[in-house]
Amino acid sequence: MGASKEIKEKAAIILAEIKKAKSILLHCHPSPDPDSVGSALAMKFALEQFGKEATVIKGDSDFPDEFRHFPGANGIVEKNFLEIDQSQFDLFIILDSARIEMVSRRGEVRFSPSLKTIAIDHHQSNSGFAGTNLVAPSYPANCQLLYDIFKEWGIKMTPEIAADLFIGMYTDTGAFKYGGVDHRTYEAVSELSKHIADIPSLILKMENSNKPEFIAFEGKALSSIETFLGGVMAISFVPLAFLKESGIEPAQVRTSEVSSFMLTVKDWKIAVSAVEIEPDIIKFSFRSKDADRFDVSKLTGQLGGGGHKAAAGLILKKPWPEARDLVVSTAKSLYNL
Ligand SMILES: [Mn+2]
């Protein structure tokens, strides 16, 4: 139950740093998901319980409208990391971010010597880029890791913190069904749910915000599916020309929803949703339903991407057929198919 000894020790070190800090920075990673946003907002509320002032910046991407109802979202500052004055802060707590590019991809991220950095993350692929790193890959959501850390810190659970942690856990676990989910997840959720007045509305306000263009994208993706490696791997692809015709912003496409849906086909063990986001730049989302045998973070890792065993991402700067063939041939040799 609760955090391991190692996490408890790290959590105590981090708390000591927080207590020394005067002004703390938090951010949302590029293309933020609810685990990123929920982590940052819940942490802001937690820090306030220690009398600390924290600023959450939106990061590289526009803040998604469907996350506006998350408690604390209205206080988010509309800047990315490269636009802020680092001298205004003495501590940066970097959440749900495996690599320094998840702080910003808009340019080279360099931390000023006066800015202490602490990463709290649950990605196996975390490179340990921060000054202090608490990385716990056994957690299926960063928000579940924060739940345990907040307990260690003696944070009083509030409706705001509960909602922000819940929504991150709900989403990053695919509604409590992905690998890593166990009794600890449900115990945390049970505790959080006591503080949330209306869980369905919290979820549905986020989920029922689809736009017609996204349905069109999904239709195009699903109609393009090809299978490889004896039917083990299925790949969908949407070219940039379709996005342009349909008025879809490349930054807004949700490839992970497509790959997750593709994985519902019984015999497809690895589902891949690809989209051309710029000429000859292909963004991939991978999902695996047999994550021990087909660990997709190993596949993306070999090609310069990252992620988790069951859910990973990759960007390749190659024309489509070449990019697809590279993914298929890498999978073939990696998984002995
Ligand atoms: Mn996460």
Tab-separated table of C-alpha atoms and ligand atoms in Angstrom:
chain	number	residue	atom	x	y	z
A	1	MET	CA	0.000	0.000	0.000
A	2	GLY	CA	1.073	3.548	-0.748
A	3	ALA	CA	4.477	4.676	-1.865
A	4	SER	CA	7.627	2.541	-1.764
A	5	LYS	CA	10.464	3.381	0.618
A	6	GLU	CA	12.464	4.866	-2.235
A	7	ILE	CA	9.617	7.135	-3.281
A	8	LYS	CA	9.025	8.193	0.313
A	9	GLU	CA	12.677	9.187	0.674
A	10	LYS	CA	12.693	11.155	-2.582
A	11	ALA	CA	9.388	12.781	-1.680
A	12	ALA	CA	10.926	14.022	1.581
A	13	ILE	CA	13.930	15.478	-0.278
A	14	ILE	CA	11.592	17.222	-2.718
A	15	LEU	CA	9.437	18.610	0.075
A	16	ALA	CA	12.529	20.122	1.706
A	17	GLU	CA	13.317	21.885	-1.596
A	18	ILE	CA	9.751	23.141	-1.859
A	19	LYS	CA	9.905	24.572	1.641
A	20	LYS	CA	13.049	26.500	0.716
A	21	ALA	CA	11.572	27.851	-2.523
A	22	LYS	CA	9.935	31.251	-2.901
A	23	SER	CA	8.428	31.109	-6.346
A	24	ILE	CA	7.669	27.838	-8.101
A	25	LEU	CA	7.085	27.173	-11.791
A	26	LEU	CA	4.884	24.397	-13.223
A	27	HIS	CA	4.073	23.692	-16.864
A	28	CYS	CA	1.907	21.649	-19.236
A	29	HIS	CA	3.860	19.513	-21.709
A	30	PRO	CA	3.459	19.968	-25.503
A	31	SER	CA	0.069	18.606	-26.711
A	32	PRO	CA	-0.993	18.379	-23.068
A	33	ASP	CA	-3.168	15.517	-21.908
A	34	PRO	CA	-5.219	15.467	-18.698
A	35	ASP	CA	-2.390	13.702	-16.823
A	36	SER	CA	-0.086	16.635	-17.587
A	37	VAL	CA	-2.668	19.322	-16.853
A	38	GLY	CA	-4.166	17.514	-13.839
A	39	SER	CA	-0.679	16.979	-12.382
A	40	ALA	CA	0.289	20.645	-12.755
A	41	LEU	CA	-2.982	22.014	-11.363
A	42	ALA	CA	-3.164	19.569	-8.452
A	43	MET	CA	0.469	20.363	-7.593
A	44	LYS	CA	-0.301	24.095	-7.625
A	45	PHE	CA	-3.109	23.580	-5.087
A	46	ALA	CA	-0.884	21.319	-2.978
A	47	LEU	CA	1.951	23.882	-2.940
A	48	GLU	CA	-0.521	26.541	-1.799
A	49	GLN	CA	-1.155	24.444	1.314
A	50	PHE	CA	2.510	25.087	2.211
A	51	GLY	CA	1.979	28.816	1.602
A	52	LYS	CA	3.928	28.613	-1.671
A	53	GLU	CA	3.049	30.560	-4.751
A	54	ALA	CA	3.112	28.537	-7.958
A	55	THR	CA	2.633	29.606	-11.563
A	56	VAL	CA	1.359	27.129	-14.157
A	57	ILE	CA	2.265	27.989	-17.747
A	58	LYS	CA	0.347	26.475	-20.665
A	59	GLY	CA	3.591	25.449	-22.405
A	60	ASP	CA	3.993	25.087	-26.180
A	61	SER	CA	0.421	24.201	-27.104
A	62	ASP	CA	-2.831	26.116	-26.893
A	63	PHE	CA	-4.659	25.102	-23.752
A	64	PRO	CA	-7.426	22.692	-24.870
A	65	ASP	CA	-10.959	24.089	-24.421
A	66	GLU	CA	-12.196	20.727	-23.165
A	67	PHE	CA	-9.891	21.017	-20.108
A	68	ARG	CA	-11.156	24.499	-19.120
A	69	HIS	CA	-13.404	23.061	-16.412
A	70	PHE	CA	-10.532	21.401	-14.540
A	71	PRO	CA	-10.174	23.182	-11.178
A	72	GLY	CA	-7.487	25.865	-11.408
A	73	ALA	CA	-7.399	25.964	-15.218
A	74	ASN	CA	-8.490	29.609	-15.298
A	75	GLY	CA	-5.230	30.640	-13.602
A	76	ILE	CA	-2.982	29.166	-16.293
A	77	VAL	CA	-0.531	31.674	-17.761
A	78	GLU	CA	-0.511	31.790	-21.578
A	79	LYS	CA	3.224	31.348	-22.074
A	80	ASN	CA	5.654	28.627	-23.033
A	81	PHE	CA	8.918	27.982	-21.175
A	82	LEU	CA	11.040	30.003	-23.602
A	83	GLU	CA	8.785	33.056	-23.116
A	84	ILE	CA	9.130	33.282	-19.348
A	85	ASP	CA	11.753	35.104	-17.305
A	86	GLN	CA	13.523	32.277	-15.439
A	87	SER	CA	14.863	34.718	-12.842
A	88	GLN	CA	11.296	35.120	-11.519
A	89	PHE	CA	11.393	31.541	-10.221
A	90	ASP	CA	13.734	29.544	-8.011
A	91	LEU	CA	12.193	26.097	-8.472
A	92	PHE	CA	10.681	24.347	-11.495
A	93	ILE	CA	8.748	21.158	-10.773
A	94	ILE	CA	8.482	19.334	-14.099
A	95	LEU	CA	5.627	16.825	-14.180
A	96	ASP	CA	4.713	13.937	-16.509
A	97	SER	CA	7.627	14.771	-18.833
A	98	ALA	CA	10.189	12.132	-19.828
A	99	ARG	CA	12.582	14.330	-21.766
A	100	ILE	CA	13.660	17.965	-21.786
A	101	GLU	CA	11.802	18.435	-25.097
A	102	MET	CA	8.603	17.936	-23.094
A	103	VAL	CA	9.390	21.263	-21.397
A	104	SER	CA	9.441	22.939	-24.821
A	105	ARG	CA	10.069	21.921	-28.406
A	106	ARG	CA	10.102	25.507	-29.622
A	107	GLY	CA	13.837	25.875	-29.095
A	108	GLU	CA	16.702	24.733	-26.935
A	109	VAL	CA	15.697	24.519	-23.280
A	110	ARG	CA	18.459	25.629	-20.919
A	111	PHE	CA	17.828	26.002	-17.228
A	112	SER	CA	19.399	29.037	-15.592
A	113	PRO	CA	21.789	28.046	-12.751
A	114	SER	CA	19.547	29.810	-10.217
A	115	LEU	CA	16.535	27.670	-11.159
A	116	LYS	CA	16.424	24.331	-9.341
A	117	THR	CA	14.675	21.592	-11.280
A	118	ILE	CA	12.758	18.597	-9.977
A	119	ALA	CA	11.087	16.038	-12.235
A	120	ILE	CA	8.258	13.831	-10.997
A	121	ASP	CA	7.330	11.374	-13.714
A	122	HIS	CA	6.066	7.860	-14.471
A	123	HIS	CA	7.631	7.256	-17.909
A	124	GLN	CA	10.044	4.323	-18.203
A	125	SER	CA	11.928	6.335	-20.833
A	126	ASN	CA	12.646	9.274	-18.481
A	127	SER	CA	16.188	10.464	-19.179
A	128	GLY	CA	16.792	11.937	-15.720
A	129	PHE	CA	17.330	15.422	-17.173
A	130	ALA	CA	16.331	17.384	-14.062
A	131	GLY	CA	18.446	18.206	-11.016
A	132	THR	CA	16.350	15.848	-8.874
A	133	ASN	CA	14.362	13.058	-10.492
A	134	LEU	CA	11.584	11.006	-8.965
A	135	VAL	CA	10.681	8.523	-11.695
A	136	ALA	CA	8.271	5.704	-10.887
A	137	PRO	CA	7.349	3.724	-14.033
A	138	SER	CA	5.146	1.278	-12.128
A	139	TYR	CA	2.486	3.996	-11.855
A	140	PRO	CA	-0.032	4.010	-14.709
A	141	ALA	CA	-0.608	7.775	-14.313
A	142	ASN	CA	1.526	10.589	-12.992
A	143	CYS	CA	-1.539	11.771	-11.056
A	144	GLN	CA	-1.565	8.463	-9.154
A	145	LEU	CA	2.080	9.017	-8.233
A	146	LEU	CA	1.191	12.512	-7.013
A	147	TYR	CA	-1.656	11.030	-4.972
A	148	ASP	CA	0.880	8.910	-3.053
A	149	ILE	CA	3.368	11.775	-2.732
A	150	PHE	CA	0.686	14.155	-1.439
A	151	LYS	CA	-0.183	11.592	1.230
A	152	GLU	CA	3.472	11.539	2.286
A	153	TRP	CA	3.471	15.316	2.431
A	154	GLY	CA	0.305	15.425	4.518
A	155	ILE	CA	-1.659	17.365	1.908
A	156	LYS	CA	-5.308	17.782	2.849
A	157	MET	CA	-7.480	16.378	0.066
A	158	THR	CA	-9.787	19.035	-1.395
A	159	PRO	CA	-12.424	18.888	-4.155
A	160	GLU	CA	-10.035	20.761	-6.466
A	161	ILE	CA	-7.042	18.468	-5.951
A	162	ALA	CA	-9.272	15.383	-6.094
A	163	ALA	CA	-10.847	16.379	-9.415
A	164	ASP	CA	-7.507	17.230	-11.027
A	165	LEU	CA	-5.871	13.973	-9.893
A	166	PHE	CA	-8.903	11.897	-10.818
A	167	ILE	CA	-9.155	13.208	-14.367
A	168	GLY	CA	-5.455	12.556	-14.993
A	169	MET	CA	-5.729	9.027	-13.626
A	170	TYR	CA	-8.924	8.306	-15.525
A	171	THR	CA	-7.443	9.381	-18.837
A	172	ASP	CA	-3.892	8.019	-18.608
A	173	THR	CA	-5.199	4.580	-17.613
A	174	GLY	CA	-7.775	4.493	-20.446
A	175	ALA	CA	-10.543	4.583	-17.817
A	176	PHE	CA	-8.705	2.224	-15.438
A	177	LYS	CA	-7.863	-0.577	-17.827
A	178	TYR	CA	-4.279	-0.133	-19.124
A	179	GLY	CA	-1.233	-1.952	-17.832
A	180	GLY	CA	-0.082	-0.868	-14.383
A	181	VAL	CA	-3.638	-0.508	-13.059
A	182	ASP	CA	-4.099	-2.479	-9.840
A	183	HIS	CA	-5.729	-2.246	-6.431
A	184	ARG	CA	-3.651	0.849	-5.620
A	185	THR	CA	-5.258	2.657	-8.542
A	186	TYR	CA	-8.778	1.798	-7.392
A	187	GLU	CA	-7.982	2.628	-3.776
A	188	ALA	CA	-6.729	6.056	-4.816
A	189	VAL	CA	-9.771	6.594	-7.031
A	190	SER	CA	-12.108	5.481	-4.259
A	191	GLU	CA	-10.556	8.027	-1.902
A	192	LEU	CA	-10.594	10.803	-4.524
A	193	SER	CA	-14.198	10.092	-5.455
A	194	LYS	CA	-15.317	11.006	-1.927
A	195	HIS	CA	-14.317	14.584	-2.700
A	196	ILE	CA	-15.826	14.902	-6.188
A	197	ALA	CA	-19.475	15.911	-6.378
A	198	ASP	CA	-20.217	14.849	-9.953
A	199	ILE	CA	-17.737	12.448	-11.560
A	200	PRO	CA	-19.758	11.788	-14.757
A	201	SER	CA	-19.983	15.481	-15.539
A	202	LEU	CA	-16.246	15.936	-14.942
A	203	ILE	CA	-15.543	13.205	-17.502
A	204	LEU	CA	-18.280	13.959	-20.014
A	205	LYS	CA	-17.514	17.680	-20.282
A	206	MET	CA	-14.074	16.606	-21.450
A	207	GLU	CA	-15.093	13.670	-23.638
A	208	ASN	CA	-18.179	15.156	-25.307
A	209	SER	CA	-16.277	17.975	-26.897
A	210	ASN	CA	-15.544	16.346	-30.229
A	211	LYS	CA	-15.574	18.438	-33.369
A	212	PRO	CA	-16.890	17.236	-36.750
A	213	GLU	CA	-13.367	17.551	-38.198
A	214	PHE	CA	-12.085	15.008	-35.683
A	215	ILE	CA	-14.732	12.494	-36.691
A	216	ALA	CA	-13.731	13.105	-40.326
A	217	PHE	CA	-10.088	12.505	-39.374
A	218	GLU	CA	-10.965	9.283	-37.618
A	219	GLY	CA	-13.035	8.118	-40.587
A	220	LYS	CA	-10.166	8.788	-42.973
A	221	ALA	CA	-7.689	7.054	-40.668
A	222	LEU	CA	-9.865	3.981	-40.133
A	223	SER	CA	-10.566	3.599	-43.863
A	224	SER	CA	-6.820	3.570	-44.580
A	225	ILE	CA	-5.823	0.661	-42.329
A	226	GLU	CA	-3.322	-1.873	-43.629
A	227	THR	CA	-2.023	-4.883	-41.720
A	228	PHE	CA	1.564	-6.138	-41.534
A	229	LEU	CA	3.662	-8.904	-39.997
A	230	GLY	CA	1.088	-11.618	-40.460
A	231	GLY	CA	-1.773	-9.459	-39.203
A	232	VAL	CA	-0.162	-8.652	-35.843
A	233	MET	CA	0.393	-4.977	-36.645
A	234	ALA	CA	-2.214	-2.628	-38.101
A	235	ILE	CA	-1.310	0.826	-39.370
A	236	SER	CA	-3.533	3.759	-40.347
A	237	PHE	CA	-2.281	6.863	-42.098
A	238	VAL	CA	-3.727	10.281	-42.893
A	239	PRO	CA	-1.751	12.517	-45.277
A	240	LEU	CA	-1.269	16.252	-44.750
A	241	ALA	CA	-3.320	16.976	-47.886
A	242	PHE	CA	-6.418	15.552	-46.159
A	243	LEU	CA	-5.890	17.736	-43.091
A	244	LYS	CA	-5.618	20.798	-45.323
A	245	GLU	CA	-8.749	19.899	-47.341
A	246	SER	CA	-10.700	19.314	-44.142
A	247	GLY	CA	-9.470	22.401	-42.295
A	248	ILE	CA	-7.848	20.343	-39.525
A	249	GLU	CA	-4.940	21.838	-37.596
A	250	PRO	CA	-2.196	19.162	-37.471
A	251	ALA	CA	-1.536	20.028	-33.810
A	252	GLN	CA	-5.121	19.104	-32.947
A	253	VAL	CA	-5.378	15.614	-34.399
A	254	ARG	CA	-5.888	12.844	-31.879
A	255	THR	CA	-3.941	9.903	-33.187
A	256	SER	CA	-4.017	8.126	-29.837
A	257	GLU	CA	-7.815	7.839	-30.009
A	258	VAL	CA	-7.496	6.148	-33.394
A	259	SER	CA	-4.782	3.707	-32.291
A	260	SER	CA	-6.707	2.888	-29.091
A	261	PHE	CA	-9.831	2.121	-31.134
A	262	MET	CA	-7.860	0.019	-33.636
A	263	LEU	CA	-6.580	-2.076	-30.750
A	264	THR	CA	-10.130	-3.296	-30.105
A	265	VAL	CA	-9.704	-5.643	-33.079
A	266	LYS	CA	-8.975	-8.971	-31.426
A	267	ASP	CA	-6.056	-10.134	-33.542
A	268	TRP	CA	-4.282	-6.800	-33.928
A	269	LYS	CA	-1.657	-6.776	-31.169
A	270	ILE	CA	0.038	-3.538	-32.196
A	271	ALA	CA	-2.070	-0.633	-33.474
A	272	VAL	CA	-0.412	2.338	-35.102
A	273	SER	CA	-2.024	5.631	-36.059
A	274	ALA	CA	0.142	7.841	-38.260
A	275	VAL	CA	-0.438	11.332	-39.597
A	276	GLU	CA	1.637	13.634	-41.760
A	277	ILE	CA	1.838	16.801	-39.659
A	278	GLU	CA	4.214	18.688	-41.976
A	279	PRO	CA	5.479	17.732	-45.444
A	280	ASP	CA	7.336	14.418	-44.929
A	281	ILE	CA	7.123	14.624	-41.134
A	282	ILE	CA	5.110	11.726	-39.762
A	283	LYS	CA	3.743	11.558	-36.224
A	284	PHE	CA	2.969	8.059	-34.913
A	285	SER	CA	0.899	6.838	-31.992
A	286	PHE	CA	1.466	3.206	-30.945
A	287	ARG	CA	-0.734	0.995	-28.784
A	288	SER	CA	0.008	-2.566	-27.713
A	289	LYS	CA	-2.345	-5.061	-26.122
A	290	ASP	CA	0.411	-7.528	-25.236
A	291	ALA	CA	2.865	-5.067	-23.762
A	292	ASP	CA	5.330	-7.623	-22.383
A	293	ARG	CA	5.804	-9.334	-25.737
A	294	PHE	CA	5.278	-6.179	-27.829
A	295	ASP	CA	6.714	-3.360	-25.727
A	296	VAL	CA	6.100	-0.375	-28.033
A	297	SER	CA	8.352	1.951	-26.008
A	298	LYS	CA	11.285	-0.244	-27.159
A	299	LEU	CA	10.185	0.184	-30.761
A	300	THR	CA	9.810	3.967	-30.540
A	301	GLY	CA	12.990	4.170	-28.444
A	302	GLN	CA	15.014	2.553	-31.243
A	303	LEU	CA	13.751	5.193	-33.651
A	304	GLY	CA	14.143	8.248	-31.413
A	305	GLY	CA	10.698	8.370	-29.774
A	306	GLY	CA	9.468	7.547	-26.278
A	307	GLY	CA	6.534	6.479	-24.148
A	308	HIS	CA	5.261	3.494	-22.217
A	309	LYS	CA	5.204	-0.267	-22.886
A	310	ALA	CA	1.579	-0.165	-24.017
A	311	ALA	CA	1.380	3.368	-25.414
A	312	ALA	CA	4.177	5.223	-27.155
A	313	GLY	CA	4.838	7.937	-29.708
A	314	LEU	CA	7.318	8.828	-32.406
A	315	ILE	CA	8.019	11.471	-35.024
A	316	LEU	CA	9.930	10.489	-38.190
A	317	LYS	CA	11.215	12.962	-40.772
A	318	LYS	CA	10.712	10.790	-43.833
A	319	PRO	CA	8.210	10.446	-46.669
A	320	TRP	CA	5.283	8.167	-45.791
A	321	PRO	CA	6.100	4.853	-47.460
A	322	GLU	CA	9.679	5.018	-46.160
A	323	ALA	CA	8.594	5.931	-42.630
A	324	ARG	CA	6.026	3.115	-42.613
A	325	ASP	CA	8.536	0.574	-43.941
A	326	LEU	CA	11.075	1.587	-41.282
A	327	VAL	CA	8.517	1.080	-38.503
A	328	VAL	CA	7.462	-2.303	-39.902
A	329	SER	CA	11.016	-3.572	-40.406
A	330	THR	CA	12.097	-2.385	-36.953
A	331	ALA	CA	9.105	-4.169	-35.392
A	332	LYS	CA	9.855	-7.306	-37.412
A	333	SER	CA	13.387	-7.658	-36.059
A	334	LEU	CA	12.652	-6.338	-32.543
A	335	TYR	CA	9.764	-8.730	-31.919
A	336	ASN	CA	11.123	-11.624	-34.010
A	337	LEU	CA	8.088	-11.666	-36.281
B	1	MN	MN	1.126	10.519	-17.956
